[in-house]
């Protein structure tokens, strides 16, 4: 089960950047193709998320990945944990305090975009086939 504090980083084909911000808003589970990064302190989450999204981390994971074919290379989680970066607790907490609201807003925006795309995909065929008109849609919306 995915917990709110988790960051998920893909270990399969690490050059394809796949990092997820954990949320306990839904009952989510993650594949074994992800490494669960669980910060020691909740205040480090945004720092850890941004670190996992950095090209230097992706390049490191790509370099240390192993496998028999290019399309099936994986990073050993223990090797992934050996990635080194400068760390200062106060800087990390200050960074996370500023960046976390931005990350959450990005996630909210992505969810809003998906909802709007779904509405577009539902309404566009009706508009194209003249089953509904913009005037009719405006009228229906003004009554809500």
PDB file of C-alpha atoms in Angstrom:
ATOM      1  CA  UNK A   1       0.000   0.000   0.000  1.00  0.00           C
ATOM      2  CA  UNK A   2       1.241   3.457  -0.895  1.00  0.00           C
ATOM      3  CA  UNK A   3       1.501   5.831   2.048  1.00  0.00           C
ATOM      4  CA  UNK A   4       1.295   9.598   1.944  1.00  0.00           C
ATOM      5  CA  UNK A   5       4.962   9.990   2.894  1.00  0.00           C
ATOM      6  CA  UNK A   6       6.274   7.833   0.023  1.00  0.00           C
ATOM      7  CA  UNK A   7       8.069   8.796  -3.151  1.00  0.00           C
ATOM      8  CA  UNK A   8       8.032   6.070  -5.818  1.00  0.00           C
ATOM      9  CA  UNK A   9      10.917   5.834  -8.280  1.00  0.00           C
ATOM     10  CA  UNK A  10      10.858   3.369 -11.159  1.00  0.00           C
ATOM     11  CA  UNK A  11      13.694   0.890 -11.195  1.00  0.00           C
ATOM     12  CA  UNK A  12      12.821  -0.459 -14.668  1.00  0.00           C
ATOM     13  CA  UNK A  13      14.468   1.502 -17.500  1.00  0.00           C
ATOM     14  CA  UNK A  14      15.503   4.404 -15.256  1.00  0.00           C
ATOM     15  CA  UNK A  15      16.282   6.728 -18.191  1.00  0.00           C
ATOM     16  CA  UNK A  16      12.511   7.080 -18.540  1.00  0.00           C
ATOM     17  CA  UNK A  17      11.916   9.395 -15.593  1.00  0.00           C
ATOM     18  CA  UNK A  18       9.002   8.021 -13.558  1.00  0.00           C
ATOM     19  CA  UNK A  19       8.741   9.460 -10.077  1.00  0.00           C
ATOM     20  CA  UNK A  20       5.449   9.550  -8.198  1.00  0.00           C
ATOM     21  CA  UNK A  21       4.337  11.592  -5.203  1.00  0.00           C
ATOM     22  CA  UNK A  22       2.698   9.211  -2.725  1.00  0.00           C
ATOM     23  CA  UNK A  23      -0.838   9.914  -1.590  1.00  0.00           C
ATOM     24  CA  UNK A  24      -3.119   8.093   0.766  1.00  0.00           C
ATOM     25  CA  UNK A  25      -6.180   9.842  -0.696  1.00  0.00           C
ATOM     26  CA  UNK A  26      -7.001   6.618  -2.496  1.00  0.00           C
ATOM     27  CA  UNK A  27      -6.199   2.988  -1.812  1.00  0.00           C
ATOM     28  CA  UNK A  28      -3.124   2.679  -3.987  1.00  0.00           C
ATOM     29  CA  UNK A  29      -0.638  -0.113  -4.370  1.00  0.00           C
ATOM     30  CA  UNK A  30       2.582   0.045  -6.322  1.00  0.00           C
ATOM     31  CA  UNK A  31       4.252  -2.411  -8.608  1.00  0.00           C
ATOM     32  CA  UNK A  32       7.449  -4.163  -7.616  1.00  0.00           C
ATOM     33  CA  UNK A  33       9.026  -2.191 -10.494  1.00  0.00           C
ATOM     34  CA  UNK A  34       9.114   0.838  -8.195  1.00  0.00           C
ATOM     35  CA  UNK A  35      11.461   1.563  -5.353  1.00  0.00           C
ATOM     36  CA  UNK A  36       9.701   3.102  -2.379  1.00  0.00           C
ATOM     37  CA  UNK A  37      11.657   6.045  -0.991  1.00  0.00           C
ATOM     38  CA  UNK A  38      10.421   6.872   2.478  1.00  0.00           C
ATOM     39  CA  UNK A  39      11.990  10.014   3.958  1.00  0.00           C
ATOM     40  CA  UNK A  40      13.264   9.823   7.523  1.00  0.00           C
ATOM     41  CA  UNK A  41      11.263  12.964   8.321  1.00  0.00           C
ATOM     42  CA  UNK A  42       8.036  14.111   6.668  1.00  0.00           C
ATOM     43  CA  UNK A  43       9.646  17.495   5.986  1.00  0.00           C
ATOM     44  CA  UNK A  44      12.149  15.888   3.588  1.00  0.00           C
ATOM     45  CA  UNK A  45       9.545  14.590   1.121  1.00  0.00           C
ATOM     46  CA  UNK A  46       9.713  17.440  -1.415  1.00  0.00           C
ATOM     47  CA  UNK A  47      13.510  17.407  -1.289  1.00  0.00           C
ATOM     48  CA  UNK A  48      13.574  13.658  -1.941  1.00  0.00           C
ATOM     49  CA  UNK A  49      11.021  13.998  -4.762  1.00  0.00           C
ATOM     50  CA  UNK A  50      13.038  16.701  -6.499  1.00  0.00           C
ATOM     51  CA  UNK A  51      16.267  14.734  -5.989  1.00  0.00           C
ATOM     52  CA  UNK A  52      14.692  11.700  -7.697  1.00  0.00           C
ATOM     53  CA  UNK A  53      13.647  13.935 -10.613  1.00  0.00           C
ATOM     54  CA  UNK A  54      17.115  15.404 -11.137  1.00  0.00           C
ATOM     55  CA  UNK A  55      19.004  14.420 -14.291  1.00  0.00           C
ATOM     56  CA  UNK A  56      22.066  13.566 -12.190  1.00  0.00           C
ATOM     57  CA  UNK A  57      20.056  10.953 -10.252  1.00  0.00           C
ATOM     58  CA  UNK A  58      18.475   9.572 -13.432  1.00  0.00           C
ATOM     59  CA  UNK A  59      21.923   9.381 -15.079  1.00  0.00           C
ATOM     60  CA  UNK A  60      23.356   7.605 -12.022  1.00  0.00           C
ATOM     61  CA  UNK A  61      20.509   5.060 -12.055  1.00  0.00           C
ATOM     62  CA  UNK A  62      20.907   4.568 -15.797  1.00  0.00           C
ATOM     63  CA  UNK A  63      24.640   3.973 -15.417  1.00  0.00           C
ATOM     64  CA  UNK A  64      24.254   1.396 -12.633  1.00  0.00           C
ATOM     65  CA  UNK A  65      21.267  -0.428 -14.174  1.00  0.00           C
ATOM     66  CA  UNK A  66      21.762  -4.011 -15.280  1.00  0.00           C
ATOM     67  CA  UNK A  67      19.904  -6.419 -17.527  1.00  0.00           C
ATOM     68  CA  UNK A  68      20.196  -8.579 -20.590  1.00  0.00           C
ATOM     69  CA  UNK A  69      18.487  -6.194 -23.000  1.00  0.00           C
ATOM     70  CA  UNK A  70      18.247  -2.428 -23.292  1.00  0.00           C
ATOM     71  CA  UNK A  71      14.463  -2.501 -22.851  1.00  0.00           C
ATOM     72  CA  UNK A  72      14.582  -4.477 -19.597  1.00  0.00           C
ATOM     73  CA  UNK A  73      17.302  -2.835 -17.512  1.00  0.00           C
ATOM     74  CA  UNK A  74      16.729  -2.383 -13.797  1.00  0.00           C
ATOM     75  CA  UNK A  75      18.395  -0.573 -10.937  1.00  0.00           C
ATOM     76  CA  UNK A  76      19.078  -2.584  -7.818  1.00  0.00           C
ATOM     77  CA  UNK A  77      17.368  -0.683  -4.964  1.00  0.00           C
ATOM     78  CA  UNK A  78      20.423  -1.135  -2.736  1.00  0.00           C
ATOM     79  CA  UNK A  79      22.610   0.444  -5.415  1.00  0.00           C
ATOM     80  CA  UNK A  80      20.040   3.234  -5.885  1.00  0.00           C
ATOM     81  CA  UNK A  81      20.346   4.028  -2.165  1.00  0.00           C
ATOM     82  CA  UNK A  82      24.102   4.566  -2.599  1.00  0.00           C
ATOM     83  CA  UNK A  83      23.505   7.738  -4.620  1.00  0.00           C
ATOM     84  CA  UNK A  84      25.328  10.524  -2.825  1.00  0.00           C
ATOM     85  CA  UNK A  85      24.414  14.162  -2.663  1.00  0.00           C
ATOM     86  CA  UNK A  86      25.221  17.037  -0.337  1.00  0.00           C
ATOM     87  CA  UNK A  87      22.758  17.249   2.526  1.00  0.00           C
ATOM     88  CA  UNK A  88      22.054  19.888   5.131  1.00  0.00           C
ATOM     89  CA  UNK A  89      18.991  19.336   7.311  1.00  0.00           C
ATOM     90  CA  UNK A  90      18.076  23.021   7.626  1.00  0.00           C
ATOM     91  CA  UNK A  91      18.478  23.688   3.897  1.00  0.00           C
ATOM     92  CA  UNK A  92      16.483  20.553   3.075  1.00  0.00           C
ATOM     93  CA  UNK A  93      13.611  21.531   5.381  1.00  0.00           C
ATOM     94  CA  UNK A  94      13.580  25.122   4.089  1.00  0.00           C
ATOM     95  CA  UNK A  95      13.618  23.866   0.478  1.00  0.00           C
ATOM     96  CA  UNK A  96      10.786  21.419   1.120  1.00  0.00           C
ATOM     97  CA  UNK A  97       8.700  24.080   2.855  1.00  0.00           C
ATOM     98  CA  UNK A  98       8.842  26.262  -0.270  1.00  0.00           C
ATOM     99  CA  UNK A  99       8.628  23.516  -2.912  1.00  0.00           C
ATOM    100  CA  UNK A 100       5.995  21.157  -1.474  1.00  0.00           C
ATOM    101  CA  UNK A 101       3.025  23.500  -2.097  1.00  0.00           C
ATOM    102  CA  UNK A 102       4.235  23.925  -5.691  1.00  0.00           C
ATOM    103  CA  UNK A 103       4.427  20.149  -6.209  1.00  0.00           C
ATOM    104  CA  UNK A 104       0.950  19.690  -4.725  1.00  0.00           C
ATOM    105  CA  UNK A 105      -0.417  22.426  -7.012  1.00  0.00           C
ATOM    106  CA  UNK A 106       1.155  20.698 -10.029  1.00  0.00           C
ATOM    107  CA  UNK A 107      -0.510  17.425  -9.012  1.00  0.00           C
ATOM    108  CA  UNK A 108      -3.870  19.202  -8.582  1.00  0.00           C
ATOM    109  CA  UNK A 109      -3.450  20.845 -12.001  1.00  0.00           C
ATOM    110  CA  UNK A 110      -2.707  17.483 -13.643  1.00  0.00           C
ATOM    111  CA  UNK A 111      -5.877  16.024 -12.092  1.00  0.00           C
ATOM    112  CA  UNK A 112      -7.894  19.028 -13.311  1.00  0.00           C
ATOM    113  CA  UNK A 113      -6.439  18.656 -16.809  1.00  0.00           C
ATOM    114  CA  UNK A 114      -7.393  14.975 -16.883  1.00  0.00           C
ATOM    115  CA  UNK A 115     -10.957  15.833 -15.834  1.00  0.00           C
ATOM    116  CA  UNK A 116     -11.204  18.521 -18.527  1.00  0.00           C
ATOM    117  CA  UNK A 117      -9.786  16.150 -21.158  1.00  0.00           C
ATOM    118  CA  UNK A 118     -12.378  13.571 -20.171  1.00  0.00           C
ATOM    119  CA  UNK A 119     -15.160  16.144 -20.549  1.00  0.00           C
ATOM    120  CA  UNK A 120     -13.745  17.236 -23.913  1.00  0.00           C
ATOM    121  CA  UNK A 121     -13.584  13.647 -25.127  1.00  0.00           C
ATOM    122  CA  UNK A 122     -17.165  13.117 -24.044  1.00  0.00           C
ATOM    123  CA  UNK A 123     -18.577  16.335 -25.521  1.00  0.00           C
ATOM    124  CA  UNK A 124     -16.604  16.692 -28.750  1.00  0.00           C
ATOM    125  CA  UNK A 125     -18.257  13.766 -30.569  1.00  0.00           C
ATOM    126  CA  UNK A 126     -21.676  15.099 -29.536  1.00  0.00           C
ATOM    127  CA  UNK A 127     -20.795  18.546 -30.904  1.00  0.00           C
ATOM    128  CA  UNK A 128     -19.350  17.089 -34.126  1.00  0.00           C
ATOM    129  CA  UNK A 129     -22.491  14.995 -34.721  1.00  0.00           C
ATOM    130  CA  UNK A 130     -24.798  17.932 -33.893  1.00  0.00           C
ATOM    131  CA  UNK A 131     -26.302  15.976 -31.016  1.00  0.00           C
ATOM    132  CA  UNK A 132     -25.629  18.968 -28.781  1.00  0.00           C
ATOM    133  CA  UNK A 133     -24.824  22.610 -29.499  1.00  0.00           C
ATOM    134  CA  UNK A 134     -22.649  25.158 -27.734  1.00  0.00           C
ATOM    135  CA  UNK A 135     -25.769  27.258 -27.148  1.00  0.00           C
ATOM    136  CA  UNK A 136     -27.455  24.256 -25.521  1.00  0.00           C
ATOM    137  CA  UNK A 137     -24.377  23.553 -23.393  1.00  0.00           C
ATOM    138  CA  UNK A 138     -24.207  27.210 -22.239  1.00  0.00           C
ATOM    139  CA  UNK A 139     -27.878  27.114 -21.370  1.00  0.00           C
ATOM    140  CA  UNK A 140     -27.459  23.880 -19.398  1.00  0.00           C
ATOM    141  CA  UNK A 141     -24.445  25.284 -17.544  1.00  0.00           C
ATOM    142  CA  UNK A 142     -26.202  28.517 -16.613  1.00  0.00           C
ATOM    143  CA  UNK A 143     -28.921  26.510 -14.853  1.00  0.00           C
ATOM    144  CA  UNK A 144     -26.370  24.708 -12.623  1.00  0.00           C
TER     145      UNK A 144
END
